[in-house]
Amino acid sequence: MLIHADADAFLASVEQRDHPALRGCPVVVGPQVVACASYEARALGVHAGMPLRHALRRWPGLRVAEFRGEAYEAASAALMSLFTDVTPLVEPGSMEEAFLDVSALDGGSVEEAGRIAADLRARARRELGLPVSAGVARAKLFAKLASRRAKPDGLLVVDAETEARVRPRLPVADLWGVGAATSGRLHDAGIVHVADLAGWSVETLVERRVTTAMAKNLVAIRDGQDDATIRLPGPRRSVSSQRSLGRATRQRSVIRDALRDNLLRALDRLGDDPRAPTRLDVHVRFDDGHTFVASGPLGERERDPATLVRKALAALERTAYEDDGRGVAMVGVSLALPPAPRAARP
């Protein structure tokens, strides 16, 4: 049995937790574009990706919280630690959600999995101050759909009987990984719900310009054999850090200082990892939401902070941010890492 646990309105919930005056208020996390809206703000019609100035013009009572990357990363680490305290079989999906395999705990029944999920939610609220919604099912698709339906701050358990009843009625457009283009091609073929996949094979779906991987996934979902495998995260492939500048600016010293801080923070996140970065990417997001990335390879064993800061600042200059005309709203850095060495066989 799987649990899909997902913190509600994560960034906004962290702000409401850390700032009691924001609790119960419509809150958005900015600065230029709404990165996250609390459920109070969503009830008004605010959504992520909306230009902040438009949202404030329409709903002047919105409370705006500054984007605090470090606070969200700390909350995410605490949340993942809580998940792994429940079971070591955890597959993170993003910084605020994960699948947990609890099949080996307390008999592995759907009832026990529901109890474990309820306890997990209570602990998240009590220990972390965060609302977490959860869905329980035997496979990932229905666990994810259940947690989505349970929001905000709820729990939904899907037993075998419910799954069998609901599965044929699922719209294919709602299935995991089915985008607008694929959905359109399926609809053109008369496939609107999972039940409509009856009689289709992987080969005939591919003829409709559906990728082979997607065709196999659709057939598996139709047959009730969809993915229930937890994939444990391997060694990380990169470390990164970004910082919102609050108010968009082209001031050279502010942007360079922020980039320097991000580079040193990313290096700090390497910790005891012996691998040296192989590529440096500098990210600059402008006040219109567009992002420019300047990249460059690094020499072997390049871990010297001063050298990396110098190269990051050189990459920043290649973005021509000072001459662009737009203000810089966010600056960040990422360091690509080589594959981890394989463990020696005994």
Short mmCIF file of N, CA, C and O in Angstrom, two decimals, residues 76-177:
data_model
loop_
_atom_site.label_atom_id
_atom_site.label_comp_id
_atom_site.label_asym_id
_atom_site.label_seq_id
_atom_site.Cartn_x
_atom_site.Cartn_y
_atom_site.Cartn_z
N SER A 76 11.23 21.70 3.89
CA SER A 76 11.21 20.51 3.04
C SER A 76 12.06 19.40 3.65
O SER A 76 11.65 18.23 3.69
N ALA A 77 13.25 19.75 4.14
CA ALA A 77 14.13 18.75 4.75
C ALA A 77 13.46 18.12 5.97
O ALA A 77 13.53 16.91 6.19
N ALA A 78 12.78 18.94 6.78
CA ALA A 78 12.09 18.43 7.96
C ALA A 78 10.93 17.52 7.56
O ALA A 78 10.68 16.49 8.20
N LEU A 79 10.23 17.89 6.48
CA LEU A 79 9.12 17.08 6.01
C LEU A 79 9.60 15.72 5.51
O LEU A 79 9.03 14.67 5.85
N MET A 80 10.69 15.72 4.73
CA MET A 80 11.22 14.45 4.22
C MET A 80 11.76 13.60 5.36
O MET A 80 11.66 12.36 5.32
N SER A 81 12.32 14.23 6.37
CA SER A 81 12.80 13.48 7.54
C SER A 81 11.63 12.80 8.25
O SER A 81 11.75 11.66 8.72
N LEU A 82 10.51 13.50 8.33
CA LEU A 82 9.32 12.90 8.93
C LEU A 82 8.84 11.71 8.11
O LEU A 82 8.49 10.66 8.66
N PHE A 83 8.85 11.86 6.79
CA PHE A 83 8.41 10.75 5.94
C PHE A 83 9.30 9.52 6.15
O PHE A 83 8.79 8.40 6.28
N THR A 84 10.62 9.72 6.16
CA THR A 84 11.53 8.59 6.30
C THR A 84 11.52 8.02 7.70
O THR A 84 11.97 6.89 7.92
N ASP A 85 10.99 8.77 8.67
CA ASP A 85 10.81 8.24 10.01
C ASP A 85 9.66 7.23 10.04
O ASP A 85 9.63 6.33 10.87
N VAL A 86 8.72 7.40 9.10
CA VAL A 86 7.60 6.47 9.00
C VAL A 86 8.03 5.20 8.28
O VAL A 86 7.72 4.08 8.70
N THR A 87 8.75 5.35 7.17
CA THR A 87 9.24 4.22 6.39
C THR A 87 10.46 4.66 5.60
O THR A 87 10.51 5.81 5.13
N PRO A 88 11.46 3.78 5.43
CA PRO A 88 12.61 4.16 4.60
C PRO A 88 12.29 4.16 3.12
O PRO A 88 13.07 4.67 2.31
N LEU A 89 11.14 3.62 2.74
CA LEU A 89 10.77 3.53 1.32
C LEU A 89 10.01 4.78 0.91
O LEU A 89 8.77 4.81 0.88
N VAL A 90 10.75 5.83 0.61
CA VAL A 90 10.18 7.13 0.28
C VAL A 90 10.71 7.60 -1.07
O VAL A 90 11.92 7.61 -1.30
N GLU A 91 9.81 7.98 -1.95
CA GLU A 91 10.19 8.53 -3.25
C GLU A 91 9.70 9.98 -3.33
O GLU A 91 8.52 10.23 -3.55
N PRO A 92 10.60 10.93 -3.15
CA PRO A 92 10.17 12.34 -3.24
C PRO A 92 9.71 12.67 -4.64
O PRO A 92 10.29 12.21 -5.64
N GLY A 93 8.65 13.50 -4.71
CA GLY A 93 8.19 13.98 -6.01
C GLY A 93 8.57 15.43 -6.24
O GLY A 93 8.79 15.86 -7.36
N SER A 94 8.64 16.18 -5.17
CA SER A 94 9.07 17.58 -5.19
C SER A 94 9.46 17.91 -3.76
O SER A 94 9.52 17.03 -2.90
N MET A 95 9.70 19.18 -3.47
CA MET A 95 10.18 19.53 -2.14
C MET A 95 9.09 19.37 -1.08
O MET A 95 9.39 19.37 0.11
N GLU A 96 7.81 19.21 -1.48
CA GLU A 96 6.75 19.11 -0.48
C GLU A 96 5.88 17.86 -0.61
O GLU A 96 4.87 17.73 0.07
N GLU A 97 6.26 16.92 -1.46
CA GLU A 97 5.42 15.73 -1.64
C GLU A 97 6.28 14.50 -1.86
O GLU A 97 7.42 14.58 -2.31
N ALA A 98 5.70 13.33 -1.54
CA ALA A 98 6.42 12.08 -1.72
C ALA A 98 5.44 10.91 -1.66
O ALA A 98 4.35 11.02 -1.09
N PHE A 99 5.86 9.81 -2.27
CA PHE A 99 5.17 8.53 -2.11
C PHE A 99 5.86 7.75 -1.00
O PHE A 99 7.10 7.71 -0.94
N LEU A 100 5.09 7.10 -0.14
CA LEU A 100 5.61 6.27 0.93
C LEU A 100 5.03 4.88 0.77
O LEU A 100 3.80 4.71 0.68
N ASP A 101 5.88 3.86 0.75
CA ASP A 101 5.43 2.47 0.70
C ASP A 101 5.33 1.94 2.13
O ASP A 101 6.34 1.80 2.82
N VAL A 102 4.11 1.67 2.57
CA VAL A 102 3.89 1.19 3.94
C VAL A 102 3.37 -0.23 3.93
O VAL A 102 2.77 -0.69 4.90
N SER A 103 3.61 -0.95 2.83
CA SER A 103 3.09 -2.31 2.70
C SER A 103 3.59 -3.25 3.79
O SER A 103 2.87 -4.17 4.20
N ALA A 104 4.82 -3.00 4.25
CA ALA A 104 5.40 -3.91 5.24
C ALA A 104 5.06 -3.53 6.67
O ALA A 104 5.48 -4.21 7.62
N LEU A 105 4.29 -2.47 6.86
CA LEU A 105 3.99 -1.99 8.21
C LEU A 105 2.60 -2.46 8.65
O LEU A 105 1.61 -2.28 7.92
N ASP A 106 2.52 -3.05 9.82
CA ASP A 106 1.23 -3.40 10.44
C ASP A 106 0.32 -4.19 9.51
O ASP A 106 -0.89 -3.94 9.44
N GLY A 107 0.90 -5.14 8.78
CA GLY A 107 0.08 -6.02 7.96
C GLY A 107 -0.17 -5.55 6.55
O GLY A 107 -0.57 -6.32 5.68
N GLY A 108 0.04 -4.27 6.28
CA GLY A 108 -0.07 -3.77 4.93
C GLY A 108 -1.48 -3.66 4.39
O GLY A 108 -1.67 -3.53 3.18
N SER A 109 -2.49 -3.68 5.24
CA SER A 109 -3.87 -3.55 4.76
C SER A 109 -4.19 -2.10 4.47
O SER A 109 -3.51 -1.18 4.93
N VAL A 110 -5.25 -1.88 3.69
CA VAL A 110 -5.63 -0.51 3.36
C VAL A 110 -6.07 0.24 4.61
O VAL A 110 -5.84 1.44 4.74
N GLU A 111 -6.70 -0.48 5.56
CA GLU A 111 -7.13 0.16 6.80
C GLU A 111 -5.94 0.62 7.62
O GLU A 111 -5.94 1.75 8.15
N GLU A 112 -4.92 -0.21 7.71
CA GLU A 112 -3.72 0.17 8.48
C GLU A 112 -2.97 1.29 7.78
O GLU A 112 -2.43 2.19 8.43
N ALA A 113 -2.93 1.24 6.46
CA ALA A 113 -2.26 2.31 5.72
C ALA A 113 -2.97 3.64 5.96
O ALA A 113 -2.34 4.69 6.09
N GLY A 114 -4.29 3.60 6.03
CA GLY A 114 -5.05 4.81 6.34
C GLY A 114 -4.74 5.33 7.73
O GLY A 114 -4.63 6.55 7.93
N ARG A 115 -4.59 4.41 8.67
CA ARG A 115 -4.25 4.83 10.04
C ARG A 115 -2.86 5.46 10.07
O ARG A 115 -2.65 6.49 10.74
N ILE A 116 -1.91 4.86 9.35
CA ILE A 116 -0.56 5.41 9.30
C ILE A 116 -0.57 6.80 8.67
O ILE A 116 0.11 7.72 9.14
N ALA A 117 -1.35 6.96 7.61
CA ALA A 117 -1.45 8.27 6.95
C ALA A 117 -2.05 9.31 7.88
O ALA A 117 -1.61 10.46 7.92
N ALA A 118 -3.07 8.92 8.65
CA ALA A 118 -3.68 9.86 9.59
C ALA A 118 -2.68 10.28 10.66
O ALA A 118 -2.60 11.46 11.05
N ASP A 119 -1.89 9.32 11.15
CA ASP A 119 -0.87 9.65 12.15
C ASP A 119 0.20 10.55 11.56
O ASP A 119 0.68 11.49 12.22
N LEU A 120 0.59 10.28 10.31
CA LEU A 120 1.59 11.12 9.63
C LEU A 120 1.09 12.56 9.53
O LEU A 120 1.84 13.51 9.81
N ARG A 121 -0.15 12.74 9.14
CA ARG A 121 -0.72 14.08 9.02
C ARG A 121 -0.75 14.80 10.37
O ARG A 121 -0.44 16.00 10.46
N ALA A 122 -1.10 14.05 11.42
CA ALA A 122 -1.15 14.66 12.75
C ALA A 122 0.24 15.08 13.20
O ALA A 122 0.42 16.15 13.80
N ARG A 123 1.25 14.26 12.90
CA ARG A 123 2.61 14.60 13.28
C ARG A 123 3.12 15.82 12.50
O ARG A 123 3.82 16.66 13.06
N ALA A 124 2.78 15.89 11.21
CA ALA A 124 3.21 17.04 10.41
C ALA A 124 2.63 18.32 10.98
O ALA A 124 3.31 19.35 11.05
N ARG A 125 1.39 18.27 11.40
CA ARG A 125 0.76 19.46 11.99
C ARG A 125 1.37 19.78 13.35
O ARG A 125 1.68 20.93 13.66
N ARG A 126 1.58 18.76 14.15
CA ARG A 126 2.07 18.96 15.52
C ARG A 126 3.55 19.32 15.56
O ARG A 126 3.96 20.23 16.28
N GLU A 127 4.38 18.61 14.81
CA GLU A 127 5.83 18.76 14.90
C GLU A 127 6.38 19.81 13.94
O GLU A 127 7.40 20.45 14.24
N LEU A 128 5.73 19.98 12.80
CA LEU A 128 6.24 20.90 11.78
C LEU A 128 5.36 22.12 11.57
O LEU A 128 5.76 23.08 10.93
N GLY A 129 4.14 22.06 12.10
CA GLY A 129 3.22 23.18 11.91
C GLY A 129 2.71 23.31 10.48
O GLY A 129 2.34 24.40 10.05
N LEU A 130 2.67 22.20 9.73
CA LEU A 130 2.29 22.23 8.33
C LEU A 130 1.11 21.32 8.06
O LEU A 130 1.08 20.18 8.54
N PRO A 131 0.14 21.78 7.27
CA PRO A 131 -0.97 20.91 6.87
C PRO A 131 -0.54 20.01 5.72
O PRO A 131 0.04 20.47 4.74
N VAL A 132 -0.82 18.72 5.84
CA VAL A 132 -0.45 17.75 4.81
C VAL A 132 -1.69 16.95 4.43
O VAL A 132 -2.36 16.40 5.31
N SER A 133 -1.99 16.90 3.15
CA SER A 133 -3.06 16.04 2.66
C SER A 133 -2.46 14.72 2.21
O SER A 133 -1.30 14.67 1.79
N ALA A 134 -3.24 13.65 2.30
CA ALA A 134 -2.71 12.33 1.97
C ALA A 134 -3.76 11.50 1.25
O ALA A 134 -4.96 11.58 1.53
N GLY A 135 -3.27 10.70 0.31
CA GLY A 135 -4.09 9.72 -0.38
C GLY A 135 -3.49 8.35 -0.20
O GLY A 135 -2.26 8.20 -0.24
N VAL A 136 -4.33 7.36 0.01
CA VAL A 136 -3.88 5.98 0.23
C VAL A 136 -4.48 5.09 -0.84
O VAL A 136 -5.70 5.13 -1.08
N ALA A 137 -3.65 4.29 -1.50
CA ALA A 137 -4.12 3.36 -2.51
C ALA A 137 -3.02 2.33 -2.74
O ALA A 137 -1.91 2.45 -2.21
N ARG A 138 -3.32 1.35 -3.58
CA ARG A 138 -2.34 0.29 -3.81
C ARG A 138 -1.28 0.70 -4.83
O ARG A 138 -0.23 0.06 -4.93
N ALA A 139 -1.54 1.73 -5.64
CA ALA A 139 -0.58 2.16 -6.67
C ALA A 139 -0.53 3.68 -6.72
O ALA A 139 -1.37 4.38 -6.14
N LYS A 140 0.46 4.20 -7.44
CA LYS A 140 0.75 5.63 -7.42
C LYS A 140 -0.38 6.48 -7.97
O LYS A 140 -0.70 7.54 -7.44
N LEU A 141 -0.98 6.03 -9.09
CA LEU A 141 -1.99 6.85 -9.74
C LEU A 141 -3.12 7.21 -8.78
O LEU A 141 -3.46 8.38 -8.61
N PHE A 142 -3.69 6.19 -8.15
CA PHE A 142 -4.83 6.46 -7.28
C PHE A 142 -4.42 7.12 -5.98
O PHE A 142 -5.19 7.89 -5.41
N ALA A 143 -3.22 6.86 -5.50
CA ALA A 143 -2.75 7.56 -4.29
C ALA A 143 -2.63 9.05 -4.56
O ALA A 143 -3.02 9.89 -3.75
N LYS A 144 -2.09 9.38 -5.75
CA LYS A 144 -1.94 10.79 -6.12
C LYS A 144 -3.30 11.45 -6.34
O LYS A 144 -3.55 12.57 -5.87
N LEU A 145 -4.19 10.77 -7.06
CA LEU A 145 -5.52 11.32 -7.29
C LEU A 145 -6.26 11.50 -5.97
O LEU A 145 -6.99 12.47 -5.78
N ALA A 146 -6.06 10.56 -5.04
CA ALA A 146 -6.75 10.65 -3.75
C ALA A 146 -6.25 11.83 -2.93
O ALA A 146 -7.04 12.55 -2.31
N SER A 147 -4.94 12.06 -2.92
CA SER A 147 -4.42 13.20 -2.15
C SER A 147 -4.88 14.51 -2.76
O SER A 147 -5.15 15.48 -2.05
N ARG A 148 -4.97 14.54 -4.09
CA ARG A 148 -5.47 15.75 -4.75
C ARG A 148 -6.92 16.01 -4.36
O ARG A 148 -7.31 17.14 -4.09
N ARG A 149 -7.74 14.93 -4.34
CA ARG A 149 -9.14 15.09 -3.98
C ARG A 149 -9.28 15.45 -2.50
O ARG A 149 -10.26 16.12 -2.11
N ALA A 150 -8.34 15.02 -1.65
CA ALA A 150 -8.43 15.26 -0.21
C ALA A 150 -8.12 16.70 0.18
O ALA A 150 -8.44 17.13 1.28
N LYS A 151 -7.47 17.44 -0.71
CA LYS A 151 -7.07 18.81 -0.38
C LYS A 151 -8.27 19.73 -0.21
O LYS A 151 -9.28 19.54 -0.88
N PRO A 152 -8.13 20.72 0.69
CA PRO A 152 -6.98 20.97 1.57
C PRO A 152 -7.09 20.23 2.91
O PRO A 152 -8.18 20.04 3.44
N ASP A 153 -5.94 19.82 3.40
CA ASP A 153 -5.80 19.28 4.75
C ASP A 153 -6.73 18.11 5.00
O ASP A 153 -7.47 18.08 5.99
N GLY A 154 -6.71 17.12 4.10
CA GLY A 154 -7.60 15.98 4.26
C GLY A 154 -6.91 14.66 3.98
O GLY A 154 -5.72 14.60 3.64
N LEU A 155 -7.68 13.59 4.11
CA LEU A 155 -7.19 12.23 3.89
C LEU A 155 -8.26 11.46 3.14
O LEU A 155 -9.44 11.50 3.52
N LEU A 156 -7.86 10.75 2.10
CA LEU A 156 -8.78 9.91 1.34
C LEU A 156 -8.13 8.56 1.12
O LEU A 156 -7.01 8.47 0.61
N VAL A 157 -8.84 7.51 1.50
CA VAL A 157 -8.36 6.13 1.35
C VAL A 157 -9.17 5.46 0.25
O VAL A 157 -10.41 5.47 0.28
N VAL A 158 -8.48 4.89 -0.73
CA VAL A 158 -9.12 4.22 -1.86
C VAL A 158 -8.93 2.72 -1.71
O VAL A 158 -7.80 2.22 -1.84
N ASP A 159 -10.01 2.00 -1.43
CA ASP A 159 -9.91 0.54 -1.32
C ASP A 159 -10.08 -0.08 -2.70
O ASP A 159 -10.35 0.59 -3.71
N ALA A 160 -9.92 -1.42 -2.77
CA ALA A 160 -9.94 -2.11 -4.06
C ALA A 160 -11.28 -1.96 -4.76
O ALA A 160 -11.34 -1.79 -5.98
N GLU A 161 -12.37 -2.00 -4.00
CA GLU A 161 -13.70 -1.88 -4.60
C GLU A 161 -13.90 -0.50 -5.22
O GLU A 161 -14.40 -0.37 -6.34
N THR A 162 -13.48 0.53 -4.50
CA THR A 162 -13.61 1.90 -5.02
C THR A 162 -12.76 2.08 -6.26
O THR A 162 -13.19 2.68 -7.26
N GLU A 163 -11.53 1.56 -6.20
CA GLU A 163 -10.64 1.69 -7.36
C GLU A 163 -11.24 1.04 -8.60
O GLU A 163 -11.22 1.62 -9.69
N ALA A 164 -11.78 -0.18 -8.45
CA ALA A 164 -12.35 -0.88 -9.58
C ALA A 164 -13.55 -0.13 -10.16
O ALA A 164 -13.78 -0.14 -11.38
N ARG A 165 -14.30 0.54 -9.30
CA ARG A 165 -15.47 1.28 -9.76
C ARG A 165 -15.09 2.58 -10.47
O ARG A 165 -15.69 2.96 -11.48
N VAL A 166 -14.05 3.25 -9.95
CA VAL A 166 -13.68 4.56 -10.46
C VAL A 166 -12.78 4.49 -11.67
O VAL A 166 -12.86 5.33 -12.58
N ARG A 167 -11.93 3.49 -11.75
CA ARG A 167 -10.90 3.42 -12.79
C ARG A 167 -11.47 3.62 -14.20
O ARG A 167 -10.95 4.44 -14.97
N PRO A 168 -12.50 2.89 -14.61
CA PRO A 168 -12.97 3.08 -16.00
C PRO A 168 -13.50 4.48 -16.28
O PRO A 168 -13.53 4.91 -17.43
N ARG A 169 -13.92 5.19 -15.24
CA ARG A 169 -14.52 6.51 -15.45
C ARG A 169 -13.49 7.64 -15.49
O ARG A 169 -13.85 8.79 -15.76
N LEU A 170 -12.24 7.32 -15.20
CA LEU A 170 -11.23 8.38 -15.15
C LEU A 170 -11.04 9.02 -16.53
O LEU A 170 -10.81 8.33 -17.52
N PRO A 171 -11.10 10.34 -16.62
CA PRO A 171 -10.77 11.00 -17.89
C PRO A 171 -9.29 10.82 -18.20
O PRO A 171 -8.44 10.97 -17.32
N VAL A 172 -8.97 10.48 -19.43
CA VAL A 172 -7.56 10.28 -19.78
C VAL A 172 -6.78 11.58 -19.62
O VAL A 172 -5.58 11.57 -19.36
N ALA A 173 -7.46 12.73 -19.76
CA ALA A 173 -6.78 14.02 -19.61
C ALA A 173 -6.29 14.22 -18.19
O ALA A 173 -5.39 15.04 -17.96
N ASP A 174 -6.86 13.48 -17.21
CA ASP A 174 -6.45 13.63 -15.82
C ASP A 174 -5.35 12.66 -15.42
O ASP A 174 -4.88 12.71 -14.28
N LEU A 175 -4.94 11.78 -16.33
CA LEU A 175 -3.95 10.78 -15.99
C LEU A 175 -2.57 11.41 -15.93
O LEU A 175 -2.25 12.35 -16.66
N TRP A 176 -1.76 10.85 -15.07
CA TRP A 176 -0.41 11.32 -14.84
C TRP A 176 0.38 11.30 -16.14
O TRP A 176 0.50 10.27 -16.80
N GLY A 177 0.94 12.43 -16.53
CA GLY A 177 1.82 12.50 -17.69
C GLY A 177 1.12 12.74 -19.00
O GLY A 177 1.78 12.93 -20.03
#
